[in-house]
PDB file of C-alpha atoms in Angstrom:
ATOM      1  CA  UNK A   1      -1.113 -14.758  27.817  1.00 65.00           C
ATOM      2  CA  UNK A   2       1.239 -12.127  26.343  1.00 63.00           C
ATOM      3  CA  UNK A   3      -0.614  -9.386  28.189  1.00 75.00           C
ATOM      4  CA  UNK A   4      -0.139 -11.200  31.494  1.00 74.00           C
ATOM      5  CA  UNK A   5       3.600 -11.517  30.877  1.00 72.00           C
ATOM      6  CA  UNK A   6       3.962  -7.845  29.964  1.00 75.00           C
ATOM      7  CA  UNK A   7       1.771  -6.728  32.865  1.00 76.00           C
ATOM      8  CA  UNK A   8       3.818  -8.809  35.318  1.00 71.00           C
ATOM      9  CA  UNK A   9       7.057  -7.436  33.937  1.00 71.00           C
ATOM     10  CA  UNK A  10       6.023  -3.812  34.378  1.00 78.00           C
ATOM     11  CA  UNK A  11       4.021  -4.062  37.616  1.00 82.00           C
ATOM     12  CA  UNK A  12       6.206  -6.364  39.701  1.00 80.00           C
ATOM     13  CA  UNK A  13       9.831  -5.993  40.716  1.00 84.00           C
ATOM     14  CA  UNK A  14      12.772  -8.034  41.877  1.00 84.00           C
ATOM     15  CA  UNK A  15      12.500 -11.759  42.454  1.00 83.00           C
ATOM     16  CA  UNK A  16       8.706 -11.711  42.263  1.00 79.00           C
ATOM     17  CA  UNK A  17       8.877 -10.297  38.718  1.00 77.00           C
ATOM     18  CA  UNK A  18      11.483 -12.857  37.658  1.00 82.00           C
ATOM     19  CA  UNK A  19       9.543 -15.762  39.152  1.00 76.00           C
ATOM     20  CA  UNK A  20       6.152 -14.693  37.768  1.00 77.00           C
ATOM     21  CA  UNK A  21       7.524 -13.974  34.264  1.00 74.00           C
ATOM     22  CA  UNK A  22       9.434 -17.243  34.273  1.00 80.00           C
ATOM     23  CA  UNK A  23       6.307 -19.223  35.163  1.00 80.00           C
ATOM     24  CA  UNK A  24       4.209 -17.419  32.554  1.00 77.00           C
ATOM     25  CA  UNK A  25       6.850 -17.953  29.874  1.00 77.00           C
ATOM     26  CA  UNK A  26       7.020 -21.661  30.678  1.00 79.00           C
ATOM     27  CA  UNK A  27       3.242 -21.829  30.449  1.00 81.00           C
ATOM     28  CA  UNK A  28       3.361 -20.070  27.066  1.00 74.00           C
ATOM     29  CA  UNK A  29       6.033 -22.450  25.768  1.00 76.00           C
ATOM     30  CA  UNK A  30       3.986 -25.430  26.917  1.00 74.00           C
ATOM     31  CA  UNK A  31       0.911 -24.151  25.062  1.00 75.00           C
ATOM     32  CA  UNK A  32       2.952 -23.474  21.928  1.00 73.00           C
ATOM     33  CA  UNK A  33       4.404 -26.968  22.132  1.00 70.00           C
ATOM     34  CA  UNK A  34       0.930 -28.470  22.440  1.00 67.00           C
ATOM     35  CA  UNK A  35      -0.255 -26.473  19.427  1.00 64.00           C
ATOM     36  CA  UNK A  36       2.767 -27.609  17.429  1.00 61.00           C
ATOM     37  CA  UNK A  37       2.245 -31.251  18.388  1.00 58.00           C
ATOM     38  CA  UNK A  38      -1.408 -31.181  17.408  1.00 55.00           C
ATOM     39  CA  UNK A  39      -0.932 -29.241  14.164  1.00 52.00           C
ATOM     40  CA  UNK A  40       1.786 -31.446  12.674  1.00 51.00           C
ATOM     41  CA  UNK A  41       0.429 -34.876  13.392  1.00 51.00           C
ATOM     42  CA  UNK A  42       1.255 -38.164  11.740  1.00 48.00           C
ATOM     43  CA  UNK A  43      -1.678 -37.670   9.399  1.00 54.00           C
ATOM     44  CA  UNK A  44       0.075 -34.673   7.852  1.00 82.00           C
ATOM     45  CA  UNK A  45       3.266 -36.364   6.782  1.00 88.00           C
ATOM     46  CA  UNK A  46       2.783 -34.715   3.394  1.00 90.00           C
ATOM     47  CA  UNK A  47       2.997 -31.262   4.973  1.00 92.00           C
ATOM     48  CA  UNK A  48       6.014 -32.299   7.054  1.00 90.00           C
ATOM     49  CA  UNK A  49       7.763 -33.417   3.869  1.00 92.00           C
ATOM     50  CA  UNK A  50       6.870 -30.177   2.086  1.00 94.00           C
ATOM     51  CA  UNK A  51       8.242 -28.143   4.990  1.00 93.00           C
ATOM     52  CA  UNK A  52      11.435 -30.203   4.960  1.00 92.00           C
ATOM     53  CA  UNK A  53      11.778 -29.646   1.203  1.00 93.00           C
ATOM     54  CA  UNK A  54      11.282 -25.886   1.620  1.00 94.00           C
ATOM     55  CA  UNK A  55      13.873 -25.680   4.417  1.00 92.00           C
ATOM     56  CA  UNK A  56      16.402 -27.656   2.388  1.00 91.00           C
ATOM     57  CA  UNK A  57      16.232 -25.284  -0.599  1.00 91.00           C
ATOM     58  CA  UNK A  58      16.588 -21.750   0.767  1.00 89.00           C
ATOM     59  CA  UNK A  59      18.066 -20.541  -2.521  1.00 91.00           C
ATOM     60  CA  UNK A  60      14.757 -20.684  -4.386  1.00 93.00           C
ATOM     61  CA  UNK A  61      11.016 -20.457  -3.981  1.00 95.00           C
ATOM     62  CA  UNK A  62       9.123 -23.684  -4.641  1.00 96.00           C
ATOM     63  CA  UNK A  63       5.739 -23.269  -6.297  1.00 96.00           C
ATOM     64  CA  UNK A  64       2.626 -25.148  -5.199  1.00 97.00           C
ATOM     65  CA  UNK A  65       2.611 -26.777  -8.653  1.00 97.00           C
ATOM     66  CA  UNK A  66       6.141 -28.120  -8.137  1.00 96.00           C
ATOM     67  CA  UNK A  67       5.144 -29.578  -4.773  1.00 95.00           C
ATOM     68  CA  UNK A  68       1.951 -31.052  -6.216  1.00 95.00           C
ATOM     69  CA  UNK A  69       3.904 -32.685  -9.042  1.00 95.00           C
ATOM     70  CA  UNK A  70       6.575 -33.939  -6.654  1.00 94.00           C
ATOM     71  CA  UNK A  71       4.079 -35.574  -4.274  1.00 92.00           C
ATOM     72  CA  UNK A  72       1.565 -36.636  -6.947  1.00 93.00           C
ATOM     73  CA  UNK A  73      -1.385 -34.703  -5.541  1.00 93.00           C
ATOM     74  CA  UNK A  74      -3.381 -31.720  -6.767  1.00 94.00           C
ATOM     75  CA  UNK A  75      -2.306 -28.115  -6.267  1.00 95.00           C
ATOM     76  CA  UNK A  76      -5.487 -27.612  -4.269  1.00 95.00           C
ATOM     77  CA  UNK A  77      -4.567 -30.473  -1.910  1.00 93.00           C
ATOM     78  CA  UNK A  78      -1.027 -29.165  -1.439  1.00 94.00           C
ATOM     79  CA  UNK A  79      -2.161 -25.591  -0.808  1.00 96.00           C
ATOM     80  CA  UNK A  80      -5.109 -26.486   1.414  1.00 94.00           C
ATOM     81  CA  UNK A  81      -3.309 -28.935   3.661  1.00 93.00           C
ATOM     82  CA  UNK A  82      -0.266 -26.679   3.950  1.00 94.00           C
ATOM     83  CA  UNK A  83      -2.370 -23.701   5.006  1.00 94.00           C
ATOM     84  CA  UNK A  84      -4.412 -25.819   7.426  1.00 92.00           C
ATOM     85  CA  UNK A  85      -1.275 -26.976   9.249  1.00 91.00           C
ATOM     86  CA  UNK A  86       0.877 -23.823   9.110  1.00 91.00           C
ATOM     87  CA  UNK A  87      -1.763 -21.102   8.929  1.00 92.00           C
ATOM     88  CA  UNK A  88       0.051 -19.589   5.942  1.00 94.00           C
ATOM     89  CA  UNK A  89       0.147 -20.086   2.212  1.00 96.00           C
ATOM     90  CA  UNK A  90       3.176 -21.863   0.783  1.00 97.00           C
ATOM     91  CA  UNK A  91       4.514 -18.582  -0.589  1.00 96.00           C
ATOM     92  CA  UNK A  92       3.956 -16.689   2.690  1.00 96.00           C
ATOM     93  CA  UNK A  93       5.684 -19.457   4.634  1.00 96.00           C
ATOM     94  CA  UNK A  94       8.696 -19.453   2.316  1.00 96.00           C
ATOM     95  CA  UNK A  95       8.953 -15.672   2.283  1.00 96.00           C
ATOM     96  CA  UNK A  96       8.853 -15.456   6.071  1.00 95.00           C
ATOM     97  CA  UNK A  97      11.359 -18.301   6.432  1.00 94.00           C
ATOM     98  CA  UNK A  98      13.858 -16.803   3.979  1.00 94.00           C
ATOM     99  CA  UNK A  99      13.598 -13.321   5.462  1.00 94.00           C
ATOM    100  CA  UNK A 100      14.106 -14.717   8.981  1.00 93.00           C
ATOM    101  CA  UNK A 101      17.121 -16.723   7.824  1.00 92.00           C
ATOM    102  CA  UNK A 102      18.615 -13.604   6.233  1.00 92.00           C
ATOM    103  CA  UNK A 103      17.815 -11.567   9.356  1.00 92.00           C
ATOM    104  CA  UNK A 104      19.762 -14.039  11.482  1.00 92.00           C
ATOM    105  CA  UNK A 105      22.704 -14.222   9.073  1.00 90.00           C
ATOM    106  CA  UNK A 106      23.181 -10.522   8.233  1.00 92.00           C
ATOM    107  CA  UNK A 107      25.063  -9.463  11.406  1.00 91.00           C
ATOM    108  CA  UNK A 108      27.560 -12.295  10.952  1.00 91.00           C
ATOM    109  CA  UNK A 109      28.436 -11.281   7.375  1.00 88.00           C
ATOM    110  CA  UNK A 110      28.508  -7.471   7.344  1.00 89.00           C
ATOM    111  CA  UNK A 111      30.862  -7.321   4.348  1.00 91.00           C
ATOM    112  CA  UNK A 112      28.809  -9.631   2.157  1.00 92.00           C
ATOM    113  CA  UNK A 113      26.953  -7.673  -0.551  1.00 93.00           C
ATOM    114  CA  UNK A 114      23.155  -7.535  -0.281  1.00 93.00           C
ATOM    115  CA  UNK A 115      22.936  -8.921  -3.809  1.00 94.00           C
ATOM    116  CA  UNK A 116      24.583 -12.151  -2.566  1.00 93.00           C
ATOM    117  CA  UNK A 117      22.065 -12.408   0.283  1.00 90.00           C
ATOM    118  CA  UNK A 118      19.198 -11.814  -2.122  1.00 93.00           C
ATOM    119  CA  UNK A 119      20.334 -14.472  -4.589  1.00 93.00           C
ATOM    120  CA  UNK A 120      21.189 -17.037  -1.902  1.00 92.00           C
ATOM    121  CA  UNK A 121      17.651 -16.782  -0.505  1.00 93.00           C
ATOM    122  CA  UNK A 122      15.879 -16.951  -3.858  1.00 93.00           C
ATOM    123  CA  UNK A 123      15.036 -13.293  -4.380  1.00 94.00           C
ATOM    124  CA  UNK A 124      15.196 -11.686  -7.816  1.00 90.00           C
ATOM    125  CA  UNK A 125      17.638  -8.970  -6.762  1.00 92.00           C
ATOM    126  CA  UNK A 126      18.767  -6.903  -3.786  1.00 94.00           C
ATOM    127  CA  UNK A 127      16.022  -4.311  -4.349  1.00 95.00           C
ATOM    128  CA  UNK A 128      13.203  -6.846  -4.040  1.00 94.00           C
ATOM    129  CA  UNK A 129      14.971  -8.394  -1.040  1.00 95.00           C
ATOM    130  CA  UNK A 130      15.441  -5.019   0.681  1.00 95.00           C
ATOM    131  CA  UNK A 131      11.834  -3.953   0.116  1.00 96.00           C
ATOM    132  CA  UNK A 132      10.402  -7.183   1.538  1.00 96.00           C
ATOM    133  CA  UNK A 133      12.928  -7.231   4.407  1.00 95.00           C
ATOM    134  CA  UNK A 134      11.988  -3.697   5.445  1.00 96.00           C
ATOM    135  CA  UNK A 135       8.283  -4.518   5.229  1.00 95.00           C
ATOM    136  CA  UNK A 136       8.803  -7.571   7.479  1.00 94.00           C
ATOM    137  CA  UNK A 137      11.152  -6.091  10.095  1.00 95.00           C
ATOM    138  CA  UNK A 138      10.771  -2.311   9.852  1.00 95.00           C
ATOM    139  CA  UNK A 139      14.479  -1.822   9.142  1.00 94.00           C
ATOM    140  CA  UNK A 140      16.558  -2.241   6.021  1.00 93.00           C
ATOM    141  CA  UNK A 141      19.029  -5.110   5.627  1.00 94.00           C
ATOM    142  CA  UNK A 142      21.858  -2.553   5.696  1.00 91.00           C
ATOM    143  CA  UNK A 143      20.679  -1.311   9.084  1.00 91.00           C
ATOM    144  CA  UNK A 144      20.600  -4.907  10.365  1.00 90.00           C
ATOM    145  CA  UNK A 145      24.229  -5.454   9.347  1.00 79.00           C
TER     146      UNK A 145
END
């Protein structure tokens, strides 16, 4: 699907390019929506609640044990169901979420120290935050500011 969008963008021109890319993007969004609807079904309310909990506490990382204790299930159940629905481990999901949140916020707060960003998103310090940020996005947080 992505290849078709890119190919259309570079091989067509004018209104034909706009129309073709628009149609392909709508098709892609529809497929993504269908995947999302099928992956977070009513039978995975537990995972929906875990995701909500993770999003509501960006200032810290929640361990699988904490989630298991909170929802009265085993760590294996929490980890397995979470990965089945999201495709990522709980830690990977949280790390990606927090880095994306910081990525979005950085340009709007250029004077805010990196240490504050790191702490507010649950990282140990600005060095850990910067290293992981650069690994994820290929640029440092300072460059993003």
